[in-house]
Amino acid sequence: SIDRFPIQTVLRNAIEAGGDTDTIASINGHIAGSWIGASHIPIELINSLPAASDIEEVFNSFAETIE
């Protein structure tokens, strides 16, 4: 459950379930991230993403648009 486990555990469980793991983990990450909010995603997890600064820029631009 998203509320009971760290997002890393939620993603790991999705990957370990097998099947189309990259798609499953991506969808799972989107849902979990939306549920818990960006401020609850560990910064080291965000910084490990390729092009993390570009993603953050798009995120901030989108957040300003919907405020």
mmCIF file of N, CA and C in Angstrom:
data_model
loop_
_atom_site.group_PDB
_atom_site.id
_atom_site.type_symbol
_atom_site.label_atom_id
_atom_site.label_comp_id
_atom_site.label_asym_id
_atom_site.label_seq_id
_atom_site.Cartn_x
_atom_site.Cartn_y
_atom_site.Cartn_z
ATOM 1 N N SER A 1 0.838 -1.193 0.000
ATOM 2 C CA SER A 1 0.000 0.000 0.000
ATOM 3 C C SER A 1 0.873 1.243 0.000
ATOM 4 N N ILE A 2 0.475 2.226 -0.744
ATOM 5 C CA ILE A 2 1.227 3.461 -0.883
ATOM 6 C C ILE A 2 1.380 4.170 0.459
ATOM 7 N N ASP A 3 0.374 4.101 1.298
ATOM 8 C CA ASP A 3 0.415 4.796 2.589
ATOM 9 C C ASP A 3 1.297 4.095 3.623
ATOM 10 N N ARG A 4 1.531 2.816 3.471
ATOM 11 C CA ARG A 4 2.224 2.056 4.508
ATOM 12 C C ARG A 4 3.686 1.781 4.222
ATOM 13 N N PHE A 5 4.127 1.977 2.998
ATOM 14 C CA PHE A 5 5.500 1.645 2.635
ATOM 15 C C PHE A 5 6.159 2.819 1.920
ATOM 16 N N PRO A 6 7.494 2.934 2.041
ATOM 17 C CA PRO A 6 8.211 3.970 1.276
ATOM 18 C C PRO A 6 8.017 3.741 -0.223
ATOM 19 N N ILE A 7 8.074 4.806 -0.981
ATOM 20 C CA ILE A 7 7.851 4.694 -2.434
ATOM 21 C C ILE A 7 8.852 3.745 -3.079
ATOM 22 N N GLN A 8 10.083 3.664 -2.539
ATOM 23 C CA GLN A 8 11.065 2.734 -3.094
ATOM 24 C C GLN A 8 10.570 1.292 -2.973
ATOM 25 N N THR A 9 9.931 0.970 -1.870
ATOM 26 C CA THR A 9 9.400 -0.382 -1.662
ATOM 27 C C THR A 9 8.239 -0.654 -2.606
ATOM 28 N N VAL A 10 7.378 0.329 -2.779
ATOM 29 C CA VAL A 10 6.241 0.183 -3.691
ATOM 30 C C VAL A 10 6.747 -0.082 -5.108
ATOM 31 N N LEU A 11 7.747 0.682 -5.549
ATOM 32 C CA LEU A 11 8.298 0.497 -6.892
ATOM 33 C C LEU A 11 9.020 -0.844 -7.015
ATOM 34 N N ARG A 12 9.795 -1.213 -5.997
ATOM 35 C CA ARG A 12 10.503 -2.488 -6.032
ATOM 36 C C ARG A 12 9.521 -3.647 -6.140
ATOM 37 N N ASN A 13 8.437 -3.589 -5.386
ATOM 38 C CA ASN A 13 7.431 -4.647 -5.451
ATOM 39 C C ASN A 13 6.805 -4.730 -6.837
ATOM 40 N N ALA A 14 6.574 -3.588 -7.452
ATOM 41 C CA ALA A 14 6.008 -3.579 -8.811
ATOM 42 C C ALA A 14 6.969 -4.218 -9.802
ATOM 43 N N ILE A 15 8.252 -3.909 -9.662
ATOM 44 C CA ILE A 15 9.255 -4.474 -10.572
ATOM 45 C C ILE A 15 9.399 -5.974 -10.356
ATOM 46 N N GLU A 16 9.422 -6.383 -9.093
ATOM 47 C CA GLU A 16 9.603 -7.797 -8.780
ATOM 48 C C GLU A 16 8.396 -8.660 -9.143
ATOM 49 N N ALA A 17 7.260 -8.032 -9.418
ATOM 50 C CA ALA A 17 6.064 -8.787 -9.808
ATOM 51 C C ALA A 17 6.248 -9.440 -11.174
ATOM 52 N N GLY A 18 7.178 -8.911 -11.973
ATOM 53 C CA GLY A 18 7.453 -9.493 -13.278
ATOM 54 C C GLY A 18 6.576 -8.891 -14.359
ATOM 55 N N GLY A 19 6.652 -9.464 -15.533
ATOM 56 C CA GLY A 19 5.892 -8.944 -16.667
ATOM 57 C C GLY A 19 6.612 -7.765 -17.305
ATOM 58 N N ASP A 20 5.863 -6.827 -17.767
ATOM 59 C CA ASP A 20 6.397 -5.630 -18.428
ATOM 60 C C ASP A 20 6.832 -4.642 -17.344
ATOM 61 N N THR A 21 7.954 -4.944 -16.690
ATOM 62 C CA THR A 21 8.336 -4.248 -15.457
ATOM 63 C C THR A 21 8.555 -2.755 -15.623
ATOM 64 N N ASP A 22 9.115 -2.319 -16.757
ATOM 65 C CA ASP A 22 9.346 -0.877 -16.897
ATOM 66 C C ASP A 22 8.032 -0.116 -16.987
ATOM 67 N N THR A 23 7.067 -0.654 -17.697
ATOM 68 C CA THR A 23 5.758 -0.010 -17.801
ATOM 69 C C THR A 23 5.014 -0.066 -16.473
ATOM 70 N N ILE A 24 5.042 -1.227 -15.836
ATOM 71 C CA ILE A 24 4.352 -1.383 -14.549
ATOM 72 C C ILE A 24 4.950 -0.431 -13.511
ATOM 73 N N ALA A 25 6.274 -0.368 -13.426
ATOM 74 C CA ALA A 25 6.920 0.521 -12.465
ATOM 75 C C ALA A 25 6.631 1.986 -12.792
ATOM 76 N N SER A 26 6.597 2.330 -14.066
ATOM 77 C CA SER A 26 6.301 3.702 -14.461
ATOM 78 C C SER A 26 4.894 4.112 -14.034
ATOM 79 N N ILE A 27 3.926 3.286 -14.344
ATOM 80 C CA ILE A 27 2.541 3.582 -13.962
ATOM 81 C C ILE A 27 2.412 3.628 -12.444
ATOM 82 N N ASN A 28 3.019 2.654 -11.780
ATOM 83 C CA ASN A 28 2.988 2.595 -10.326
ATOM 84 C C ASN A 28 3.617 3.851 -9.723
ATOM 85 N N GLY A 29 4.745 4.284 -10.277
ATOM 86 C CA GLY A 29 5.416 5.496 -9.798
ATOM 87 C C GLY A 29 4.571 6.737 -9.983
ATOM 88 N N HIS A 30 3.879 6.819 -11.114
ATOM 89 C CA HIS A 30 3.000 7.967 -11.351
ATOM 90 C C HIS A 30 1.870 8.015 -10.324
ATOM 91 N N ILE A 31 1.256 6.876 -10.110
ATOM 92 C CA ILE A 31 0.143 6.820 -9.151
ATOM 93 C C ILE A 31 0.642 7.097 -7.734
ATOM 94 N N ALA A 32 1.714 6.425 -7.328
ATOM 95 C CA ALA A 32 2.244 6.604 -5.975
ATOM 96 C C ALA A 32 2.706 8.042 -5.754
ATOM 97 N N GLY A 33 3.412 8.599 -6.727
ATOM 98 C CA GLY A 33 3.882 9.980 -6.608
ATOM 99 C C GLY A 33 2.746 10.972 -6.522
ATOM 100 N N SER A 34 1.706 10.743 -7.280
ATOM 101 C CA SER A 34 0.533 11.618 -7.220
ATOM 102 C C SER A 34 -0.163 11.498 -5.877
ATOM 103 N N TRP A 35 -0.192 10.299 -5.342
ATOM 104 C CA TRP A 35 -0.882 10.051 -4.076
ATOM 105 C C TRP A 35 -0.148 10.701 -2.899
ATOM 106 N N ILE A 36 1.191 10.506 -2.839
ATOM 107 C CA ILE A 36 1.932 11.001 -1.683
ATOM 108 C C ILE A 36 2.427 12.428 -1.858
ATOM 109 N N GLY A 37 2.518 12.901 -3.084
ATOM 110 C CA GLY A 37 2.995 14.260 -3.352
ATOM 111 C C GLY A 37 4.506 14.301 -3.517
ATOM 112 N N ALA A 38 4.957 15.233 -4.322
ATOM 113 C CA ALA A 38 6.382 15.343 -4.657
ATOM 114 C C ALA A 38 7.255 15.576 -3.434
ATOM 115 N N SER A 39 6.739 16.278 -2.450
ATOM 116 C CA SER A 39 7.559 16.587 -1.272
ATOM 117 C C SER A 39 7.874 15.344 -0.441
ATOM 118 N N HIS A 40 7.180 14.242 -0.678
ATOM 119 C CA HIS A 40 7.429 13.013 0.074
ATOM 120 C C HIS A 40 8.269 11.996 -0.699
ATOM 121 N N ILE A 41 8.708 12.378 -1.883
ATOM 122 C CA ILE A 41 9.603 11.509 -2.653
ATOM 123 C C ILE A 41 11.030 11.871 -2.256
ATOM 124 N N PRO A 42 11.821 10.903 -1.794
ATOM 125 C CA PRO A 42 13.190 11.200 -1.348
ATOM 126 C C PRO A 42 14.006 11.884 -2.444
ATOM 127 N N ILE A 43 14.723 12.933 -2.071
ATOM 128 C CA ILE A 43 15.504 13.714 -3.028
ATOM 129 C C ILE A 43 16.548 12.852 -3.735
ATOM 130 N N GLU A 44 17.118 11.872 -3.030
ATOM 131 C CA GLU A 44 18.126 11.012 -3.674
ATOM 132 C C GLU A 44 17.499 10.148 -4.769
ATOM 133 N N LEU A 45 16.235 9.803 -4.620
ATOM 134 C CA LEU A 45 15.526 9.065 -5.665
ATOM 135 C C LEU A 45 15.287 9.968 -6.872
ATOM 136 N N ILE A 46 14.873 11.195 -6.623
ATOM 137 C CA ILE A 46 14.657 12.156 -7.712
ATOM 138 C C ILE A 46 15.963 12.447 -8.437
ATOM 139 N N ASN A 47 17.033 12.690 -7.679
ATOM 140 C CA ASN A 47 18.323 13.027 -8.290
ATOM 141 C C ASN A 47 18.938 11.876 -9.065
ATOM 142 N N SER A 48 18.471 10.650 -8.825
ATOM 143 C CA SER A 48 19.004 9.505 -9.569
ATOM 144 C C SER A 48 18.392 9.379 -10.964
ATOM 145 N N LEU A 49 17.354 10.160 -11.232
ATOM 146 C CA LEU A 49 16.700 10.106 -12.542
ATOM 147 C C LEU A 49 17.562 10.770 -13.613
ATOM 148 N N PRO A 50 17.626 10.187 -14.805
ATOM 149 C CA PRO A 50 18.289 10.882 -15.905
ATOM 150 C C PRO A 50 17.546 12.190 -16.174
ATOM 151 N N ALA A 51 18.274 13.249 -16.376
ATOM 152 C CA ALA A 51 17.699 14.563 -16.672
ATOM 153 C C ALA A 51 16.795 15.071 -15.548
ATOM 154 N N ALA A 52 17.169 14.804 -14.295
ATOM 155 C CA ALA A 52 16.358 15.211 -13.146
ATOM 156 C C ALA A 52 16.085 16.711 -13.150
ATOM 157 N N SER A 53 17.079 17.515 -13.518
ATOM 158 C CA SER A 53 16.879 18.970 -13.515
ATOM 159 C C SER A 53 15.867 19.393 -14.580
ATOM 160 N N ASP A 54 15.865 18.722 -15.723
ATOM 161 C CA ASP A 54 14.878 19.029 -16.765
ATOM 162 C C ASP A 54 13.472 18.659 -16.300
ATOM 163 N N ILE A 55 13.360 17.521 -15.633
ATOM 164 C CA ILE A 55 12.063 17.083 -15.112
ATOM 165 C C ILE A 55 11.561 18.076 -14.080
ATOM 166 N N GLU A 56 12.456 18.518 -13.194
ATOM 167 C CA GLU A 56 12.069 19.479 -12.161
ATOM 168 C C GLU A 56 11.608 20.804 -12.782
ATOM 169 N N GLU A 57 12.275 21.233 -13.830
ATOM 170 C CA GLU A 57 11.899 22.472 -14.512
ATOM 171 C C GLU A 57 10.492 22.362 -15.112
ATOM 172 N N VAL A 58 10.192 21.260 -15.764
ATOM 173 C CA VAL A 58 8.862 21.041 -16.334
ATOM 174 C C VAL A 58 7.819 20.975 -15.223
ATOM 175 N N PHE A 59 8.137 20.256 -14.142
ATOM 176 C CA PHE A 59 7.233 20.146 -13.000
ATOM 177 C C PHE A 59 6.922 21.528 -12.424
ATOM 178 N N ASN A 60 7.951 22.324 -12.190
ATOM 179 C CA ASN A 60 7.743 23.658 -11.613
ATOM 180 C C ASN A 60 6.935 24.557 -12.539
ATOM 181 N N SER A 61 7.192 24.474 -13.828
ATOM 182 C CA SER A 61 6.428 25.256 -14.794
ATOM 183 C C SER A 61 4.958 24.852 -14.772
ATOM 184 N N PHE A 62 4.710 23.555 -14.720
ATOM 185 C CA PHE A 62 3.331 23.061 -14.658
ATOM 186 C C PHE A 62 2.658 23.506 -13.368
ATOM 187 N N ALA A 63 3.372 23.400 -12.252
ATOM 188 C CA ALA A 63 2.796 23.799 -10.954
ATOM 189 C C ALA A 63 2.427 25.275 -10.948
ATOM 190 N N GLU A 64 3.259 26.116 -11.550
ATOM 191 C CA GLU A 64 2.949 27.558 -11.627
ATOM 192 C C GLU A 64 1.704 27.790 -12.478
ATOM 193 N N THR A 65 1.531 27.010 -13.513
ATOM 194 C CA THR A 65 0.391 27.164 -14.412
ATOM 195 C C THR A 65 -0.931 26.847 -13.725
ATOM 196 N N ILE A 66 -0.931 25.852 -12.844
ATOM 197 C CA ILE A 66 -2.196 25.445 -12.230
ATOM 198 C C ILE A 66 -2.497 26.168 -10.916
ATOM 199 N N GLU A 67 -1.581 26.993 -10.444
ATOM 200 C CA GLU A 67 -1.837 27.739 -9.206
ATOM 201 C C GLU A 67 -2.848 28.845 -9.411
#
